[in-house]
Tab-separated table of C-alpha atoms in Angstrom:
chain	number	residue	atom	x	y	z
W	26	ALA	CA	39.540	47.749	29.464
W	27	GLN	CA	40.842	49.528	26.414
W	28	SER	CA	42.879	47.599	23.892
W	29	VAL	CA	44.227	47.777	20.372
W	30	ALA	CA	45.015	44.899	18.044
W	31	GLN	CA	47.239	45.018	15.011
W	32	PRO	CA	46.801	41.530	13.582
W	33	GLU	CA	49.687	41.663	11.116
W	34	ASP	CA	53.293	41.745	12.292
W	35	GLN	CA	54.449	42.633	8.800
W	36	VAL	CA	52.881	43.876	5.582
W	37	ASN	CA	54.713	43.630	2.278
W	38	VAL	CA	53.697	45.671	-0.742
W	39	ALA	CA	55.235	46.639	-4.059
W	40	GLU	CA	56.003	50.272	-4.709
W	41	GLY	CA	53.101	51.992	-6.457
W	42	ASN	CA	50.512	49.563	-5.113
W	43	PRO	CA	47.912	50.510	-2.511
W	44	LEU	CA	48.652	49.582	1.083
W	45	THR	CA	46.505	48.811	4.102
W	46	VAL	CA	47.665	48.379	7.691
W	47	LYS	CA	44.957	46.972	9.925
W	48	CYS	CA	43.880	48.083	13.387
W	49	THR	CA	40.940	47.084	15.584
W	50	TYR	CA	40.130	48.531	18.982
W	51	SER	CA	38.090	48.020	22.103
W	52	VAL	CA	36.935	50.889	24.327
W	53	SER	CA	33.936	51.422	26.558
W	54	GLY	CA	32.929	54.808	25.140
W	55	ASN	CA	33.566	56.800	22.003
W	56	PRO	CA	37.095	56.131	20.767
W	57	TYR	CA	39.769	58.617	19.857
W	58	LEU	CA	42.105	56.864	17.438
W	59	PHE	CA	45.642	57.689	16.340
W	60	TRP	CA	48.269	56.416	13.925
W	61	TYR	CA	51.987	56.936	14.461
W	62	VAL	CA	55.003	55.896	12.388
W	63	GLN	CA	58.429	54.994	13.750
W	64	TYR	CA	61.574	55.036	11.649
W	65	PRO	CA	64.705	53.204	12.879
W	66	ASN	CA	66.287	54.805	15.956
W	67	ARG	CA	63.746	57.587	15.958
W	68	GLY	CA	60.721	58.456	18.022
W	69	LEU	CA	57.109	58.168	17.028
W	70	GLN	CA	55.833	60.597	14.425
W	71	PHE	CA	52.147	61.512	14.387
W	72	LEU	CA	50.328	60.666	11.132
W	73	LEU	CA	46.635	61.276	11.763
W	74	LYS	CA	43.785	60.974	14.244
W	75	TYR	CA	40.064	60.404	14.372
W	76	ILE	CA	38.079	62.316	16.956
W	77	THR	CA	34.627	62.783	15.468
W	78	GLY	CA	32.930	63.605	12.189
W	79	ASP	CA	33.892	62.261	8.786
W	80	ASN	CA	34.888	58.604	8.985
W	81	LEU	CA	37.690	59.111	6.443
W	82	VAL	CA	40.597	60.975	7.970
W	83	LYS	CA	43.469	62.360	5.908
W	84	GLY	CA	46.917	62.786	7.372
W	85	SER	CA	50.570	63.348	6.635
W	86	TYR	CA	52.543	61.929	3.684
W	87	GLY	CA	49.415	60.925	1.750
W	88	PHE	CA	48.124	58.537	4.400
W	89	GLU	CA	44.477	58.226	5.318
W	90	ALA	CA	42.468	56.056	7.681
W	91	GLU	CA	38.883	54.933	7.774
W	92	PHE	CA	36.966	54.719	11.032
W	93	ASN	CA	34.382	51.931	11.044
W	94	LYS	CA	32.323	51.880	14.234
W	95	SER	CA	30.423	48.675	13.498
W	96	GLN	CA	33.635	46.758	12.862
W	97	THR	CA	35.580	48.669	15.547
W	98	SER	CA	38.363	49.229	13.038
W	99	PHE	CA	40.621	52.076	12.018
W	100	HIS	CA	42.708	50.794	9.117
W	101	LEU	CA	45.523	52.914	7.702
W	102	LYS	CA	45.658	53.261	3.921
W	103	LYS	CA	47.637	54.855	1.140
W	104	PRO	CA	46.705	54.706	-2.556
W	105	SER	CA	50.271	54.348	-3.838
W	106	ALA	CA	53.097	53.093	-1.614
W	107	LEU	CA	56.633	54.477	-1.679
W	108	VAL	CA	59.819	52.670	-0.674
W	109	SER	CA	60.348	55.471	1.846
W	110	ASP	CA	57.098	54.452	3.603
W	111	SER	CA	58.888	51.370	4.929
W	112	ALA	CA	58.748	51.721	8.723
W	113	LEU	CA	56.985	50.511	11.850
W	114	TYR	CA	53.391	51.689	12.246
W	115	PHE	CA	51.491	51.921	15.518
W	116	CYS	CA	47.788	52.333	16.109
W	117	ALA	CA	46.670	53.831	19.435
W	118	VAL	CA	43.397	54.544	21.218
W	119	ARG	CA	42.089	56.769	23.996
W	120	ASP	CA	38.646	57.572	25.322
W	121	ARG	CA	37.399	60.662	27.099
W	122	ASN	CA	38.165	59.177	30.494
W	123	THR	CA	41.773	58.342	29.734
W	124	ASP	CA	44.865	60.476	29.657
W	125	LYS	CA	47.150	57.833	28.197
W	126	LEU	CA	47.456	56.288	24.770
W	127	ILE	CA	47.026	52.528	24.494
W	128	PHE	CA	49.190	51.229	21.659
W	129	GLY	CA	49.069	48.139	19.515
W	130	THR	CA	52.152	45.992	19.058
W	131	GLY	CA	52.990	47.586	15.727
W	132	THR	CA	53.061	46.486	12.095
W	133	ARG	CA	56.223	46.584	10.041
W	134	LEU	CA	55.538	47.854	6.544
W	135	GLN	CA	58.007	46.817	3.857
W	136	VAL	CA	57.649	48.436	0.452
W	137	PHE	CA	59.658	46.748	-2.296
W	138	PRO	CA	60.882	48.626	-5.369
K	11	GLY	CA	59.668	74.929	15.920
K	12	ALA	CA	61.630	72.662	18.200
K	13	GLY	CA	60.128	69.323	19.025
K	14	VAL	CA	60.400	67.213	22.156
K	15	SER	CA	64.010	66.544	23.055
K	16	GLN	CA	65.397	63.807	25.280
K	17	THR	CA	68.809	63.303	26.781
K	18	PRO	CA	70.860	61.221	26.736
K	19	SER	CA	70.026	59.391	23.526
K	20	ASN	CA	71.743	56.289	24.879
K	21	LYS	CA	72.556	55.256	28.422
K	22	VAL	CA	74.455	52.156	29.432
K	23	THR	CA	74.626	51.362	33.121
K	24	GLU	CA	75.329	48.490	35.437
K	25	LYS	CA	72.789	46.596	37.441
K	26	GLY	CA	72.079	48.340	40.721
K	27	LYS	CA	73.036	51.818	39.561
K	28	TYR	CA	70.868	54.955	39.556
K	29	VAL	CA	69.940	56.725	36.287
K	30	GLU	CA	68.188	59.915	35.311
K	31	LEU	CA	66.536	60.496	31.947
K	32	ARG	CA	65.603	64.001	30.878
K	33	CYS	CA	62.757	65.275	28.712
K	34	ASP	CA	62.331	68.780	27.356
K	35	PRO	CA	58.789	69.195	25.969
K	36	ILE	CA	57.563	71.461	23.225
K	37	SER	CA	57.426	75.028	24.518
K	38	GLY	CA	53.996	75.891	25.897
K	39	HIS	CA	52.799	72.306	26.216
K	40	THR	CA	51.228	71.754	29.601
K	41	ALA	CA	50.890	67.974	29.516
K	42	LEU	CA	53.877	65.626	29.557
K	43	TYR	CA	53.902	61.830	29.323
K	44	TRP	CA	56.478	59.095	29.809
K	45	TYR	CA	56.201	55.767	28.018
K	46	ARG	CA	58.459	52.713	27.888
K	47	GLN	CA	58.956	50.661	24.729
K	48	SER	CA	60.439	47.205	25.005
K	49	LEU	CA	61.817	45.395	21.987
K	50	GLY	CA	59.064	44.299	19.617
K	51	GLN	CA	56.331	46.002	21.607
K	52	GLY	CA	54.313	49.170	21.436
K	53	PRO	CA	54.946	51.959	23.936
K	54	GLU	CA	53.453	51.438	27.401
K	55	PHE	CA	52.336	54.307	29.590
K	56	LEU	CA	54.310	55.119	32.712
K	57	ILE	CA	53.262	58.525	34.076
K	58	TYR	CA	51.546	61.736	33.053
K	59	PHE	CA	52.027	65.307	34.304
K	60	GLN	CA	49.605	68.171	34.069
K	61	GLY	CA	51.730	71.171	34.924
K	62	THR	CA	53.997	70.336	37.840
K	63	GLY	CA	51.940	67.559	39.343
K	64	ALA	CA	51.787	63.897	38.439
K	65	ALA	CA	48.143	63.432	37.453
K	66	ASP	CA	48.443	59.710	36.797
K	67	ASP	CA	51.374	57.492	37.779
K	68	SER	CA	49.524	54.213	37.458
K	69	GLY	CA	51.941	52.879	34.858
K	70	LEU	CA	55.097	53.074	36.977
K	71	PRO	CA	56.102	49.430	37.472
K	72	ASN	CA	57.348	49.756	41.063
K	73	ASP	CA	58.755	52.212	43.581
K	74	ARG	CA	62.193	52.198	41.961
K	75	PHE	CA	60.723	54.480	39.310
K	76	PHE	CA	60.017	58.129	40.027
K	77	ALA	CA	59.514	61.228	37.892
K	78	VAL	CA	59.433	64.954	38.567
K	79	ARG	CA	58.533	68.104	36.699
K	80	PRO	CA	59.324	70.842	39.238
K	81	GLU	CA	58.712	73.912	37.079
K	82	GLY	CA	56.093	72.545	34.743
K	83	SER	CA	58.436	72.210	31.805
K	84	VAL	CA	61.429	69.842	31.848
K	85	SER	CA	60.831	66.433	33.388
K	86	THR	CA	63.244	63.857	34.763
K	87	LEU	CA	62.525	60.145	35.028
K	88	LYS	CA	64.583	58.567	37.795
K	89	ILE	CA	65.272	54.867	38.170
K	90	GLN	CA	66.922	53.516	41.303
K	91	ARG	CA	68.713	50.175	41.662
K	92	THR	CA	68.386	49.425	37.972
K	93	GLU	CA	67.670	45.877	36.854
K	94	ARG	CA	68.331	44.199	33.519
K	95	GLY	CA	64.591	44.125	32.894
K	96	ASP	CA	64.563	47.929	32.878
K	97	SER	CA	66.395	47.888	29.555
K	98	ALA	CA	64.119	49.570	27.010
K	99	VAL	CA	63.595	52.762	25.073
K	100	TYR	CA	62.036	55.443	27.260
K	101	LEU	CA	59.869	57.842	25.293
K	102	CYS	CA	58.620	61.227	26.353
K	103	ALA	CA	55.659	63.017	24.768
K	104	SER	CA	53.956	66.339	25.266
K	105	SER	CA	50.646	67.867	24.266
K	106	LEU	CA	49.294	71.386	24.362
K	107	LEU	CA	46.559	70.489	26.811
K	108	ALA	CA	45.596	67.350	28.628
K	109	ALA	CA	42.413	66.773	26.662
K	110	SER	CA	41.922	63.246	25.420
K	111	THR	CA	41.551	64.589	21.879
K	112	ASP	CA	44.938	66.301	21.929
K	113	THR	CA	47.794	64.931	19.864
K	114	GLN	CA	50.811	63.734	21.800
K	115	TYR	CA	54.137	64.557	20.149
K	116	PHE	CA	56.993	62.223	20.930
K	117	GLY	CA	60.693	62.743	21.415
K	118	PRO	CA	63.372	60.471	19.932
K	119	GLY	CA	63.659	58.436	23.125
K	120	THR	CA	66.466	57.344	25.423
K	121	ARG	CA	67.723	53.813	24.939
K	122	LEU	CA	68.600	52.428	28.360
K	123	THR	CA	70.761	49.327	28.584
K	124	VAL	CA	71.339	47.736	31.973
K	125	LEU	CA	74.254	45.294	31.972
């Protein structure tokens, strides 16, 4: 069965510092991986996805994620955090046989000024 | 362009009542998905439409839940005899095609509260 784990409920980082939000996955075939962000009282906004090719994927708002097949990870990163990045981040996975996204439980990112 | 819209944004109802939640997908998107997000959890899949037909309804929790998409655009999620455990945010998403590589774009959700 497919699954996603986000081991950290919350990540705290100072503004200007690099940030990492962790995600590991389990699928039977090749994974398709997604990151979404959720601001209070709003829906999920798409950040980036990995389908195939270059393991480093660049997305919206300066975010990037690195696909690591051997570690089954897809960590979200940003070189310099902004206070406005504070939100709830969700990792999700699909494979070619699945029409639905399987989401992790989310990680709350808090960026302090 | 316009994104996915959902109405109402908030719905408060009493236990045992019937509710309908509406989703208007991005124009031209053929695939439409419903998810449910409980407090402190990630979204969980309910049902997926390809065109007018429900291609996968394996996530519907029981037969009180039903969804339609009669013209292949707008979809309505219907919940009969609501229970307090149905309280959650119901999210709708659409994608251009149904391919597993396609990005799903989400609406703002409907927050359902069952008293």
